[in-house]
Amino acid sequence: MRILAIDAGNTHVKWAWHDGSRWQAIGKESCEHFLADGQSESAKMLSDLGAQSDRAIVCWVAGPEVREGLASRLSVFDIRWVAPQPQAYGVTNGYDAPDQLGVDRWVNLVAARHLFQGRDCIVASAGTALTVDALQADGRHLGGIIVPGMELQRDALAAGTAGVRAAAGKRDDFPRSTADAVHTGALLAMAGATERMRVRLQSRCGRGVLTVLTGGGAAELAPLLESPVSHVERLLFEGLLWIAENPH
């Protein structure tokens, strides 16, 4: 089955086309540009890929205007908009109101369940926000947390303090500039939140826990985490592929 998988996130629209054996034609565009230019190369590529696909499957967390833009650009008949379920694909949703779990988190949990069967996992996605979810080896999702990502933390400090500007910095063991202090502090906050969730799950399960890491900020966050860590760059796409190809 040829599948066009689309991740419509808070900042970017990303896509990947699976030809039945491997991923191809991976790309992304900012939501702003995606909506502004319906004649762009990205828009044309999505339309072309949609026409070549047996199915398009979409993980959508952006605003309604992005959904409308996607629908207008895809020429395939069968577009599936994924939604979180109480129980499906081997995962039991741990939220009190299952439909309130972010669909991107749900898809990442499905992917982790099937890529790392038999492992207790912390599933951490470092994007606009950092989400960290606990997944037991039997597929039970225990719940998770949401923490501001790098840019959100930096912007909040710039907006709420007089001496901090929203300037790019770098990680340093002992920062000696405000920009580096903010950057390093945000990273350590994200790493600390991830590690605390791992320790909590490990204490509950009584055995080692794997941290499954994904998202645009994953590469920078990974060195600050305790092993074992598995960085899966296309975790959400793997989840979308599994959902597209398998019954509940």
JSON list of C-alpha atoms in Angstrom, two decimals:
[
{"chain": "A", "resi": 1, "resn": "MET", "atom": "CA", "xyz": [0.00, 0.00, 0.00]},
{"chain": "A", "resi": 2, "resn": "ARG", "atom": "CA", "xyz": [1.30, 3.44, -0.96]},
{"chain": "A", "resi": 3, "resn": "ILE", "atom": "CA", "xyz": [0.69, 5.83, 1.91]},
{"chain": "A", "resi": 4, "resn": "LEU", "atom": "CA", "xyz": [1.11, 9.58, 2.23]},
{"chain": "A", "resi": 5, "resn": "ALA", "atom": "CA", "xyz": [1.64, 10.38, 5.94]},
{"chain": "A", "resi": 6, "resn": "ILE", "atom": "CA", "xyz": [1.20, 13.98, 7.08]},
{"chain": "A", "resi": 7, "resn": "ASP", "atom": "CA", "xyz": [2.03, 15.57, 10.42]},
{"chain": "A", "resi": 8, "resn": "ALA", "atom": "CA", "xyz": [0.30, 18.96, 10.71]},
{"chain": "A", "resi": 9, "resn": "GLY", "atom": "CA", "xyz": [1.93, 20.34, 13.85]},
{"chain": "A", "resi": 10, "resn": "ASN", "atom": "CA", "xyz": [1.90, 23.66, 15.65]},
{"chain": "A", "resi": 11, "resn": "THR", "atom": "CA", "xyz": [4.80, 25.07, 13.64]},
{"chain": "A", "resi": 12, "resn": "HIS", "atom": "CA", "xyz": [5.28, 22.96, 10.49]},
{"chain": "A", "resi": 13, "resn": "VAL", "atom": "CA", "xyz": [3.41, 20.71, 8.11]},
{"chain": "A", "resi": 14, "resn": "LYS", "atom": "CA", "xyz": [5.61, 17.65, 7.51]},
{"chain": "A", "resi": 15, "resn": "TRP", "atom": "CA", "xyz": [5.05, 14.76, 5.17]},
{"chain": "A", "resi": 16, "resn": "ALA", "atom": "CA", "xyz": [6.55, 11.48, 4.05]},
{"chain": "A", "resi": 17, "resn": "TRP", "atom": "CA", "xyz": [5.52, 9.07, 1.31]},
{"chain": "A", "resi": 18, "resn": "HIS", "atom": "CA", "xyz": [5.84, 5.31, 1.81]},
{"chain": "A", "resi": 19, "resn": "ASP", "atom": "CA", "xyz": [5.99, 3.28, -1.38]},
{"chain": "A", "resi": 20, "resn": "GLY", "atom": "CA", "xyz": [5.17, -0.01, 0.35]},
{"chain": "A", "resi": 21, "resn": "SER", "atom": "CA", "xyz": [8.75, -0.81, 1.29]},
{"chain": "A", "resi": 22, "resn": "ARG", "atom": "CA", "xyz": [10.44, 2.38, 2.49]},
{"chain": "A", "resi": 23, "resn": "TRP", "atom": "CA", "xyz": [9.96, 6.08, 3.18]},
{"chain": "A", "resi": 24, "resn": "GLN", "atom": "CA", "xyz": [10.59, 8.54, 0.35]},
{"chain": "A", "resi": 25, "resn": "ALA", "atom": "CA", "xyz": [9.84, 12.21, -0.47]},
{"chain": "A", "resi": 26, "resn": "ILE", "atom": "CA", "xyz": [10.18, 13.51, 3.08]},
{"chain": "A", "resi": 27, "resn": "GLY", "atom": "CA", "xyz": [9.64, 17.25, 3.47]},
{"chain": "A", "resi": 28, "resn": "LYS", "atom": "CA", "xyz": [8.24, 20.08, 5.57]},
{"chain": "A", "resi": 29, "resn": "GLU", "atom": "CA", "xyz": [7.03, 23.65, 5.34]},
{"chain": "A", "resi": 30, "resn": "SER", "atom": "CA", "xyz": [6.03, 26.20, 7.95]},
{"chain": "A", "resi": 31, "resn": "CYS", "atom": "CA", "xyz": [2.29, 26.40, 8.56]},
{"chain": "A", "resi": 32, "resn": "GLU", "atom": "CA", "xyz": [2.40, 30.09, 7.66]},
{"chain": "A", "resi": 33, "resn": "HIS", "atom": "CA", "xyz": [3.97, 29.49, 4.24]},
{"chain": "A", "resi": 34, "resn": "PHE", "atom": "CA", "xyz": [1.83, 26.43, 3.65]},
{"chain": "A", "resi": 35, "resn": "LEU", "atom": "CA", "xyz": [-1.34, 28.48, 4.03]},
{"chain": "A", "resi": 36, "resn": "ALA", "atom": "CA", "xyz": [-0.05, 31.56, 2.21]},
{"chain": "A", "resi": 37, "resn": "ASP", "atom": "CA", "xyz": [1.15, 29.97, -1.02]},
{"chain": "A", "resi": 38, "resn": "GLY", "atom": "CA", "xyz": [-1.09, 27.36, -2.57]},
{"chain": "A", "resi": 39, "resn": "GLN", "atom": "CA", "xyz": [1.12, 27.34, -5.69]},
{"chain": "A", "resi": 40, "resn": "SER", "atom": "CA", "xyz": [4.40, 26.57, -3.90]},
{"chain": "A", "resi": 41, "resn": "GLU", "atom": "CA", "xyz": [6.57, 23.57, -4.75]},
{"chain": "A", "resi": 42, "resn": "SER", "atom": "CA", "xyz": [5.55, 22.00, -1.45]},
{"chain": "A", "resi": 43, "resn": "ALA", "atom": "CA", "xyz": [1.85, 22.36, -2.24]},
{"chain": "A", "resi": 44, "resn": "LYS", "atom": "CA", "xyz": [2.38, 20.87, -5.70]},
{"chain": "A", "resi": 45, "resn": "MET", "atom": "CA", "xyz": [4.40, 17.99, -4.23]},
{"chain": "A", "resi": 46, "resn": "LEU", "atom": "CA", "xyz": [1.66, 17.16, -1.73]},
{"chain": "A", "resi": 47, "resn": "SER", "atom": "CA", "xyz": [-0.97, 17.18, -4.45]},
{"chain": "A", "resi": 48, "resn": "ASP", "atom": "CA", "xyz": [1.17, 14.95, -6.68]},
{"chain": "A", "resi": 49, "resn": "LEU", "atom": "CA", "xyz": [1.94, 12.53, -3.85]},
{"chain": "A", "resi": 50, "resn": "GLY", "atom": "CA", "xyz": [-1.71, 12.39, -2.91]},
{"chain": "A", "resi": 51, "resn": "ALA", "atom": "CA", "xyz": [-2.61, 11.42, -6.46]},
{"chain": "A", "resi": 52, "resn": "GLN", "atom": "CA", "xyz": [-0.06, 8.57, -6.34]},
{"chain": "A", "resi": 53, "resn": "SER", "atom": "CA", "xyz": [-1.23, 7.24, -2.97]},
{"chain": "A", "resi": 54, "resn": "ASP", "atom": "CA", "xyz": [-3.69, 4.56, -2.00]},
{"chain": "A", "resi": 55, "resn": "ARG", "atom": "CA", "xyz": [-4.35, 6.45, 1.21]},
{"chain": "A", "resi": 56, "resn": "ALA", "atom": "CA", "xyz": [-3.46, 9.71, 2.91]},
{"chain": "A", "resi": 57, "resn": "ILE", "atom": "CA", "xyz": [-3.34, 9.64, 6.69]},
{"chain": "A", "resi": 58, "resn": "VAL", "atom": "CA", "xyz": [-3.07, 12.83, 8.73]},
{"chain": "A", "resi": 59, "resn": "CYS", "atom": "CA", "xyz": [-2.08, 13.63, 12.30]},
{"chain": "A", "resi": 60, "resn": "TRP", "atom": "CA", "xyz": [-3.48, 17.13, 12.78]},
{"chain": "A", "resi": 61, "resn": "VAL", "atom": "CA", "xyz": [-2.96, 19.37, 15.82]},
{"chain": "A", "resi": 62, "resn": "ALA", "atom": "CA", "xyz": [-2.79, 22.73, 14.02]},
{"chain": "A", "resi": 63, "resn": "GLY", "atom": "CA", "xyz": [-5.69, 25.14, 13.53]},
{"chain": "A", "resi": 64, "resn": "PRO", "atom": "CA", "xyz": [-8.78, 24.49, 11.35]},
{"chain": "A", "resi": 65, "resn": "GLU", "atom": "CA", "xyz": [-7.36, 26.60, 8.53]},
{"chain": "A", "resi": 66, "resn": "VAL", "atom": "CA", "xyz": [-4.47, 24.13, 8.15]},
{"chain": "A", "resi": 67, "resn": "ARG", "atom": "CA", "xyz": [-6.93, 21.23, 7.93]},
{"chain": "A", "resi": 68, "resn": "GLU", "atom": "CA", "xyz": [-8.85, 23.07, 5.21]},
{"chain": "A", "resi": 69, "resn": "GLY", "atom": "CA", "xyz": [-5.60, 23.76, 3.36]},
{"chain": "A", "resi": 70, "resn": "LEU", "atom": "CA", "xyz": [-4.61, 20.11, 3.50]},
{"chain": "A", "resi": 71, "resn": "ALA", "atom": "CA", "xyz": [-8.00, 18.91, 2.31]},
{"chain": "A", "resi": 72, "resn": "SER", "atom": "CA", "xyz": [-7.88, 21.26, -0.66]},
{"chain": "A", "resi": 73, "resn": "ARG", "atom": "CA", "xyz": [-4.39, 20.12, -1.70]},
{"chain": "A", "resi": 74, "resn": "LEU", "atom": "CA", "xyz": [-4.92, 16.37, -1.51]},
{"chain": "A", "resi": 75, "resn": "SER", "atom": "CA", "xyz": [-6.54, 14.81, -4.56]},
{"chain": "A", "resi": 76, "resn": "VAL", "atom": "CA", "xyz": [-6.99, 11.33, -3.07]},
{"chain": "A", "resi": 77, "resn": "PHE", "atom": "CA", "xyz": [-10.46, 10.18, -2.13]},
{"chain": "A", "resi": 78, "resn": "ASP", "atom": "CA", "xyz": [-9.51, 8.37, 1.05]},
{"chain": "A", "resi": 79, "resn": "ILE", "atom": "CA", "xyz": [-8.12, 10.87, 3.59]},
{"chain": "A", "resi": 80, "resn": "ARG", "atom": "CA", "xyz": [-8.00, 9.56, 7.13]},
{"chain": "A", "resi": 81, "resn": "TRP", "atom": "CA", "xyz": [-7.82, 12.06, 9.98]},
{"chain": "A", "resi": 82, "resn": "VAL", "atom": "CA", "xyz": [-6.44, 10.18, 12.99]},
{"chain": "A", "resi": 83, "resn": "ALA", "atom": "CA", "xyz": [-8.04, 10.67, 16.41]},
{"chain": "A", "resi": 84, "resn": "PRO", "atom": "CA", "xyz": [-7.03, 9.24, 19.80]},
{"chain": "A", "resi": 85, "resn": "GLN", "atom": "CA", "xyz": [-8.95, 6.14, 20.89]},
{"chain": "A", "resi": 86, "resn": "PRO", "atom": "CA", "xyz": [-9.71, 4.67, 24.33]},
{"chain": "A", "resi": 87, "resn": "GLN", "atom": "CA", "xyz": [-8.02, 1.43, 23.23]},
{"chain": "A", "resi": 88, "resn": "ALA", "atom": "CA", "xyz": [-6.58, 0.48, 19.84]},
{"chain": "A", "resi": 89, "resn": "TYR", "atom": "CA", "xyz": [-3.45, -0.87, 18.13]},
{"chain": "A", "resi": 90, "resn": "GLY", "atom": "CA", "xyz": [-2.30, -2.54, 21.35]},
{"chain": "A", "resi": 91, "resn": "VAL", "atom": "CA", "xyz": [-2.35, 0.72, 23.36]},
{"chain": "A", "resi": 92, "resn": "THR", "atom": "CA", "xyz": [-4.77, 1.55, 26.20]},
{"chain": "A", "resi": 93, "resn": "ASN", "atom": "CA", "xyz": [-5.22, 5.30, 26.49]},
{"chain": "A", "resi": 94, "resn": "GLY", "atom": "CA", "xyz": [-4.56, 6.41, 30.07]},
{"chain": "A", "resi": 95, "resn": "TYR", "atom": "CA", "xyz": [-6.39, 9.76, 29.95]},
{"chain": "A", "resi": 96, "resn": "ASP", "atom": "CA", "xyz": [-9.59, 10.14, 31.99]},
{"chain": "A", "resi": 97, "resn": "ALA", "atom": "CA", "xyz": [-11.15, 11.62, 28.84]},
{"chain": "A", "resi": 98, "resn": "PRO", "atom": "CA", "xyz": [-9.29, 9.68, 26.07]},
{"chain": "A", "resi": 99, "resn": "ASP", "atom": "CA", "xyz": [-10.26, 12.10, 23.31]},
{"chain": "A", "resi": 100, "resn": "GLN", "atom": "CA", "xyz": [-8.37, 14.90, 25.10]},
{"chain": "A", "resi": 101, "resn": "LEU", "atom": "CA", "xyz": [-4.99, 13.21, 24.62]},
{"chain": "A", "resi": 102, "resn": "GLY", "atom": "CA", "xyz": [-3.13, 15.02, 21.83]},
{"chain": "A", "resi": 103, "resn": "VAL", "atom": "CA", "xyz": [-3.38, 13.01, 18.63]},
{"chain": "A", "resi": 104, "resn": "ASP", "atom": "CA", "xyz": [0.37, 13.39, 18.03]},
{"chain": "A", "resi": 105, "resn": "ARG", "atom": "CA", "xyz": [1.03, 11.84, 21.45]},
{"chain": "A", "resi": 106, "resn": "TRP", "atom": "CA", "xyz": [-1.40, 9.02, 20.65]},
{"chain": "A", "resi": 107, "resn": "VAL", "atom": "CA", "xyz": [0.32, 8.24, 17.35]},
{"chain": "A", "resi": 108, "resn": "ASN", "atom": "CA", "xyz": [3.77, 8.29, 19.00]},
{"chain": "A", "resi": 109, "resn": "LEU", "atom": "CA", "xyz": [2.53, 5.84, 21.65]},
{"chain": "A", "resi": 110, "resn": "VAL", "atom": "CA", "xyz": [1.24, 3.49, 18.95]},
{"chain": "A", "resi": 111, "resn": "ALA", "atom": "CA", "xyz": [4.61, 3.66, 17.18]},
{"chain": "A", "resi": 112, "resn": "ALA", "atom": "CA", "xyz": [6.61, 3.02, 20.38]},
{"chain": "A", "resi": 113, "resn": "ARG", "atom": "CA", "xyz": [4.36, 0.11, 21.30]},
{"chain": "A", "resi": 114, "resn": "HIS", "atom": "CA", "xyz": [5.08, -1.69, 18.04]},
{"chain": "A", "resi": 115, "resn": "LEU", "atom": "CA", "xyz": [8.72, -0.72, 17.57]},
{"chain": "A", "resi": 116, "resn": "PHE", "atom": "CA", "xyz": [9.69, -1.70, 21.12]},
{"chain": "A", "resi": 117, "resn": "GLN", "atom": "CA", "xyz": [7.27, -4.45, 22.09]},
{"chain": "A", "resi": 118, "resn": "GLY", "atom": "CA", "xyz": [7.87, -5.87, 25.53]},
{"chain": "A", "resi": 119, "resn": "ARG", "atom": "CA", "xyz": [9.63, -2.73, 26.81]},
{"chain": "A", "resi": 120, "resn": "ASP", "atom": "CA", "xyz": [8.47, -0.22, 29.38]},
{"chain": "A", "resi": 121, "resn": "CYS", "atom": "CA", "xyz": [8.97, 3.14, 27.65]},
{"chain": "A", "resi": 122, "resn": "ILE", "atom": "CA", "xyz": [9.02, 6.84, 28.24]},
{"chain": "A", "resi": 123, "resn": "VAL", "atom": "CA", "xyz": [7.95, 8.44, 24.96]},
{"chain": "A", "resi": 124, "resn": "ALA", "atom": "CA", "xyz": [9.34, 11.98, 24.77]},
{"chain": "A", "resi": 125, "resn": "SER", "atom": "CA", "xyz": [8.68, 14.34, 21.85]},
{"chain": "A", "resi": 126, "resn": "ALA", "atom": "CA", "xyz": [10.70, 17.58, 21.87]},
{"chain": "A", "resi": 127, "resn": "GLY", "atom": "CA", "xyz": [8.99, 20.08, 19.61]},
{"chain": "A", "resi": 128, "resn": "THR", "atom": "CA", "xyz": [7.19, 23.36, 20.23]},
{"chain": "A", "resi": 129, "resn": "ALA", "atom": "CA", "xyz": [6.26, 21.70, 23.53]},
{"chain": "A", "resi": 130, "resn": "LEU", "atom": "CA", "xyz": [7.94, 18.74, 25.18]},
{"chain": "A", "resi": 131, "resn": "THR", "atom": "CA", "xyz": [5.53, 15.89, 25.85]},
{"chain": "A", "resi": 132, "resn": "VAL", "atom": "CA", "xyz": [6.60, 12.90, 27.96]},
{"chain": "A", "resi": 133, "resn": "ASP", "atom": "CA", "xyz": [4.32, 9.87, 28.22]},
{"chain": "A", "resi": 134, "resn": "ALA", "atom": "CA", "xyz": [4.67, 6.66, 30.23]},
{"chain": "A", "resi": 135, "resn": "LEU", "atom": "CA", "xyz": [3.91, 3.42, 28.38]},
{"chain": "A", "resi": 136, "resn": "GLN", "atom": "CA", "xyz": [4.06, 0.05, 30.12]},
{"chain": "A", "resi": 137, "resn": "ALA", "atom": "CA", "xyz": [5.25, -3.07, 28.32]},
{"chain": "A", "resi": 138, "resn": "ASP", "atom": "CA", "xyz": [1.67, -4.40, 28.15]},
{"chain": "A", "resi": 139, "resn": "GLY", "atom": "CA", "xyz": [0.55, -1.31, 26.18]},
{"chain": "A", "resi": 140, "resn": "ARG", "atom": "CA", "xyz": [-1.04, 0.60, 29.06]},
{"chain": "A", "resi": 141, "resn": "HIS", "atom": "CA", "xyz": [-0.49, 4.33, 28.84]},
{"chain": "A", "resi": 142, "resn": "LEU", "atom": "CA", "xyz": [-0.28, 5.65, 32.37]},
{"chain": "A", "resi": 143, "resn": "GLY", "atom": "CA", "xyz": [-0.42, 9.35, 31.47]},
{"chain": "A", "resi": 144, "resn": "GLY", "atom": "CA", "xyz": [2.11, 12.04, 30.73]},
{"chain": "A", "resi": 145, "resn": "ILE", "atom": "CA", "xyz": [3.24, 15.64, 31.04]},
{"chain": "A", "resi": 146, "resn": "ILE", "atom": "CA", "xyz": [3.54, 18.70, 28.83]},
{"chain": "A", "resi": 147, "resn": "VAL", "atom": "CA", "xyz": [6.41, 21.16, 29.27]},
{"chain": "A", "resi": 148, "resn": "PRO", "atom": "CA", "xyz": [7.20, 24.28, 27.19]},
{"chain": "A", "resi": 149, "resn": "GLY", "atom": "CA", "xyz": [9.86, 23.60, 24.57]},
{"chain": "A", "resi": 150, "resn": "MET", "atom": "CA", "xyz": [13.00, 25.61, 23.98]},
{"chain": "A", "resi": 151, "resn": "GLU", "atom": "CA", "xyz": [11.47, 28.55, 22.12]},
{"chain": "A", "resi": 152, "resn": "LEU", "atom": "CA", "xyz": [8.43, 28.81, 24.39]},
{"chain": "A", "resi": 153, "resn": "GLN", "atom": "CA", "xyz": [10.65, 28.94, 27.48]},
{"chain": "A", "resi": 154, "resn": "ARG", "atom": "CA", "xyz": [12.91, 31.54, 25.88]},
{"chain": "A", "resi": 155, "resn": "ASP", "atom": "CA", "xyz": [9.96, 33.68, 24.77]},
{"chain": "A", "resi": 156, "resn": "ALA", "atom": "CA", "xyz": [8.32, 33.46, 28.20]},
{"chain": "A", "resi": 157, "resn": "LEU", "atom": "CA", "xyz": [11.48, 34.69, 29.91]},
{"chain": "A", "resi": 158, "resn": "ALA", "atom": "CA", "xyz": [11.87, 37.52, 27.41]},
{"chain": "A", "resi": 159, "resn": "ALA", "atom": "CA", "xyz": [8.25, 38.60, 27.91]},
{"chain": "A", "resi": 160, "resn": "GLY", "atom": "CA", "xyz": [8.27, 38.33, 31.69]},
{"chain": "A", "resi": 161, "resn": "THR", "atom": "CA", "xyz": [11.64, 39.79, 32.65]},
{"chain": "A", "resi": 162, "resn": "ALA", "atom": "CA", "xyz": [13.41, 43.06, 31.94]},
{"chain": "A", "resi": 163, "resn": "GLY", "atom": "CA", "xyz": [16.94, 41.71, 31.47]},
{"chain": "A", "resi": 164, "resn": "VAL", "atom": "CA", "xyz": [16.38, 38.72, 29.18]},
{"chain": "A", "resi": 165, "resn": "ARG", "atom": "CA", "xyz": [16.07, 38.99, 25.41]},
{"chain": "A", "resi": 166, "resn": "ALA", "atom": "CA", "xyz": [14.82, 36.22, 23.14]},
{"chain": "A", "resi": 167, "resn": "ALA", "atom": "CA", "xyz": [18.30, 35.64, 21.68]},
{"chain": "A", "resi": 168, "resn": "ALA", "atom": "CA", "xyz": [19.65, 32.33, 20.45]},
{"chain": "A", "resi": 169, "resn": "GLY", "atom": "CA", "xyz": [22.20, 30.68, 22.73]},
{"chain": "A", "resi": 170, "resn": "LYS", "atom": "CA", "xyz": [24.03, 27.39, 23.09]},
{"chain": "A", "resi": 171, "resn": "ARG", "atom": "CA", "xyz": [24.43, 24.71, 25.72]},
{"chain": "A", "resi": 172, "resn": "ASP", "atom": "CA", "xyz": [27.32, 25.17, 28.14]},
{"chain": "A", "resi": 173, "resn": "ASP", "atom": "CA", "xyz": [28.12, 23.36, 31.38]},
{"chain": "A", "resi": 174, "resn": "PHE", "atom": "CA", "xyz": [28.61, 26.73, 33.05]},
{"chain": "A", "resi": 175, "resn": "PRO", "atom": "CA", "xyz": [26.98, 29.44, 30.90]},
{"chain": "A", "resi": 176, "resn": "ARG", "atom": "CA", "xyz": [28.69, 32.84, 30.88]},
{"chain": "A", "resi": 177, "resn": "SER", "atom": "CA", "xyz": [26.15, 34.81, 28.85]},
{"chain": "A", "resi": 178, "resn": "THR", "atom": "CA", "xyz": [22.43, 35.39, 29.31]},
{"chain": "A", "resi": 179, "resn": "ALA", "atom": "CA", "xyz": [21.55, 33.76, 25.99]},
{"chain": "A", "resi": 180, "resn": "ASP", "atom": "CA", "xyz": [23.53, 30.64, 26.88]},
{"chain": "A", "resi": 181, "resn": "ALA", "atom": "CA", "xyz": [22.08, 30.63, 30.41]},
{"chain": "A", "resi": 182, "resn": "VAL", "atom": "CA", "xyz": [18.55, 30.63, 29.01]},
{"chain": "A", "resi": 183, "resn": "HIS", "atom": "CA", "xyz": [19.32, 28.00, 26.39]},
{"chain": "A", "resi": 184, "resn": "THR", "atom": "CA", "xyz": [21.07, 25.68, 28.84]},
{"chain": "A", "resi": 185, "resn": "GLY", "atom": "CA", "xyz": [18.44, 26.22, 31.51]},
{"chain": "A", "resi": 186, "resn": "ALA", "atom": "CA", "xyz": [15.63, 25.35, 29.13]},
{"chain": "A", "resi": 187, "resn": "LEU", "atom": "CA", "xyz": [17.43, 22.19, 28.02]},
{"chain": "A", "resi": 188, "resn": "LEU", "atom": "CA", "xyz": [18.08, 21.11, 31.60]},
{"chain": "A", "resi": 189, "resn": "ALA", "atom": "CA", "xyz": [14.44, 21.75, 32.51]},
{"chain": "A", "resi": 190, "resn": "MET", "atom": "CA", "xyz": [13.33, 19.54, 29.62]},
{"chain": "A", "resi": 191, "resn": "ALA", "atom": "CA", "xyz": [15.89, 16.85, 30.48]},
{"chain": "A", "resi": 192, "resn": "GLY", "atom": "CA", "xyz": [14.91, 16.94, 34.13]},
{"chain": "A", "resi": 193, "resn": "ALA", "atom": "CA", "xyz": [11.21, 16.52, 33.34]},
{"chain": "A", "resi": 194, "resn": "THR", "atom": "CA", "xyz": [11.98, 13.57, 31.06]},
{"chain": "A", "resi": 195, "resn": "GLU", "atom": "CA", "xyz": [14.25, 11.92, 33.61]},
{"chain": "A", "resi": 196, "resn": "ARG", "atom": "CA", "xyz": [11.75, 12.33, 36.46]},
{"chain": "A", "resi": 197, "resn": "MET", "atom": "CA", "xyz": [9.11, 10.56, 34.38]},
{"chain": "A", "resi": 198, "resn": "ARG", "atom": "CA", "xyz": [11.57, 7.76, 33.57]},
{"chain": "A", "resi": 199, "resn": "VAL", "atom": "CA", "xyz": [12.43, 7.32, 37.27]},
{"chain": "A", "resi": 200, "resn": "ARG", "atom": "CA", "xyz": [8.74, 7.26, 38.22]},
{"chain": "A", "resi": 201, "resn": "LEU", "atom": "CA", "xyz": [7.95, 4.58, 35.64]},
{"chain": "A", "resi": 202, "resn": "GLN", "atom": "CA", "xyz": [11.03, 2.56, 36.59]},
{"chain": "A", "resi": 203, "resn": "SER", "atom": "CA", "xyz": [10.00, 2.68, 40.24]},
{"chain": "A", "resi": 204, "resn": "ARG", "atom": "CA", "xyz": [6.50, 1.49, 39.35]},
{"chain": "A", "resi": 205, "resn": "CYS", "atom": "CA", "xyz": [7.65, -1.32, 37.06]},
{"chain": "A", "resi": 206, "resn": "GLY", "atom": "CA", "xyz": [10.70, -2.42, 39.03]},
{"chain": "A", "resi": 207, "resn": "ARG", "atom": "CA", "xyz": [12.87, -2.76, 35.93]},
{"chain": "A", "resi": 208, "resn": "GLY", "atom": "CA", "xyz": [14.80, -0.68, 33.41]},
{"chain": "A", "resi": 209, "resn": "VAL", "atom": "CA", "xyz": [12.90, 1.77, 31.22]},
{"chain": "A", "resi": 210, "resn": "LEU", "atom": "CA", "xyz": [13.72, 2.79, 27.65]},
{"chain": "A", "resi": 211, "resn": "THR", "atom": "CA", "xyz": [13.44, 6.47, 26.72]},
{"chain": "A", "resi": 212, "resn": "VAL", "atom": "CA", "xyz": [12.09, 6.79, 23.17]},
{"chain": "A", "resi": 213, "resn": "LEU", "atom": "CA", "xyz": [12.98, 10.26, 21.93]},
{"chain": "A", "resi": 214, "resn": "THR", "atom": "CA", "xyz": [11.72, 12.13, 18.88]},
{"chain": "A", "resi": 215, "resn": "GLY", "atom": "CA", "xyz": [11.04, 15.66, 17.62]},
{"chain": "A", "resi": 216, "resn": "GLY", "atom": "CA", "xyz": [13.12, 18.55, 16.32]},
{"chain": "A", "resi": 217, "resn": "GLY", "atom": "CA", "xyz": [14.87, 19.11, 19.66]},
{"chain": "A", "resi": 218, "resn": "ALA", "atom": "CA", "xyz": [15.68, 15.44, 20.26]},
{"chain": "A", "resi": 219, "resn": "ALA", "atom": "CA", "xyz": [19.31, 15.49, 19.09]},
{"chain": "A", "resi": 220, "resn": "GLU", "atom": "CA", "xyz": [20.25, 18.26, 21.51]},
{"chain": "A", "resi": 221, "resn": "LEU", "atom": "CA", "xyz": [18.29, 16.75, 24.39]},
{"chain": "A", "resi": 222, "resn": "ALA", "atom": "CA", "xyz": [19.56, 13.17, 24.02]},
{"chain": "A", "resi": 223, "resn": "PRO", "atom": "CA", "xyz": [23.07, 13.67, 25.53]},
{"chain": "A", "resi": 224, "resn": "LEU", "atom": "CA", "xyz": [21.50, 15.00, 28.74]},
{"chain": "A", "resi": 225, "resn": "LEU", "atom": "CA", "xyz": [19.44, 11.85, 29.36]},
{"chain": "A", "resi": 226, "resn": "GLU", "atom": "CA", "xyz": [20.38, 8.66, 31.14]},
{"chain": "A", "resi": 227, "resn": "SER", "atom": "CA", "xyz": [20.77, 5.55, 29.00]},
{"chain": "A", "resi": 228, "resn": "PRO", "atom": "CA", "xyz": [19.14, 3.68, 27.41]},
{"chain": "A", "resi": 229, "resn": "VAL", "atom": "CA", "xyz": [17.81, 6.18, 24.89]},
{"chain": "A", "resi": 230, "resn": "SER", "atom": "CA", "xyz": [16.51, 5.39, 21.40]},
{"chain": "A", "resi": 231, "resn": "HIS", "atom": "CA", "xyz": [16.27, 8.41, 19.10]},
{"chain": "A", "resi": 232, "resn": "VAL", "atom": "CA", "xyz": [13.63, 7.65, 16.45]},
{"chain": "A", "resi": 233, "resn": "GLU", "atom": "CA", "xyz": [13.57, 10.57, 14.03]},
{"chain": "A", "resi": 234, "resn": "ARG", "atom": "CA", "xyz": [10.35, 9.57, 12.24]},
{"chain": "A", "resi": 235, "resn": "LEU", "atom": "CA", "xyz": [8.47, 8.07, 15.18]},
{"chain": "A", "resi": 236, "resn": "LEU", "atom": "CA", "xyz": [5.17, 9.78, 14.33]},
{"chain": "A", "resi": 237, "resn": "PHE", "atom": "CA", "xyz": [5.36, 8.68, 10.69]},
{"chain": "A", "resi": 238, "resn": "GLU", "atom": "CA", "xyz": [6.00, 5.11, 11.83]},
{"chain": "A", "resi": 239, "resn": "GLY", "atom": "CA", "xyz": [2.88, 5.33, 13.97]},
{"chain": "A", "resi": 240, "resn": "LEU", "atom": "CA", "xyz": [0.82, 6.70, 11.10]},
{"chain": "A", "resi": 241, "resn": "LEU", "atom": "CA", "xyz": [2.05, 3.91, 8.85]},
{"chain": "A", "resi": 242, "resn": "TRP", "atom": "CA", "xyz": [1.08, 1.27, 11.41]},
{"chain": "A", "resi": 243, "resn": "ILE", "atom": "CA", "xyz": [-2.39, 2.77, 11.85]},
{"chain": "A", "resi": 244, "resn": "ALA", "atom": "CA", "xyz": [-2.93, 2.98, 8.08]},
{"chain": "A", "resi": 245, "resn": "GLU", "atom": "CA", "xyz": [-1.90, -0.63, 7.47]},
{"chain": "A", "resi": 246, "resn": "ASN", "atom": "CA", "xyz": [-3.47, -2.40, 10.45]},
{"chain": "A", "resi": 247, "resn": "PRO", "atom": "CA", "xyz": [-6.94, -2.88, 11.91]},
{"chain": "A", "resi": 248, "resn": "HIS", "atom": "CA", "xyz": [-7.58, -1.86, 15.50]}
]
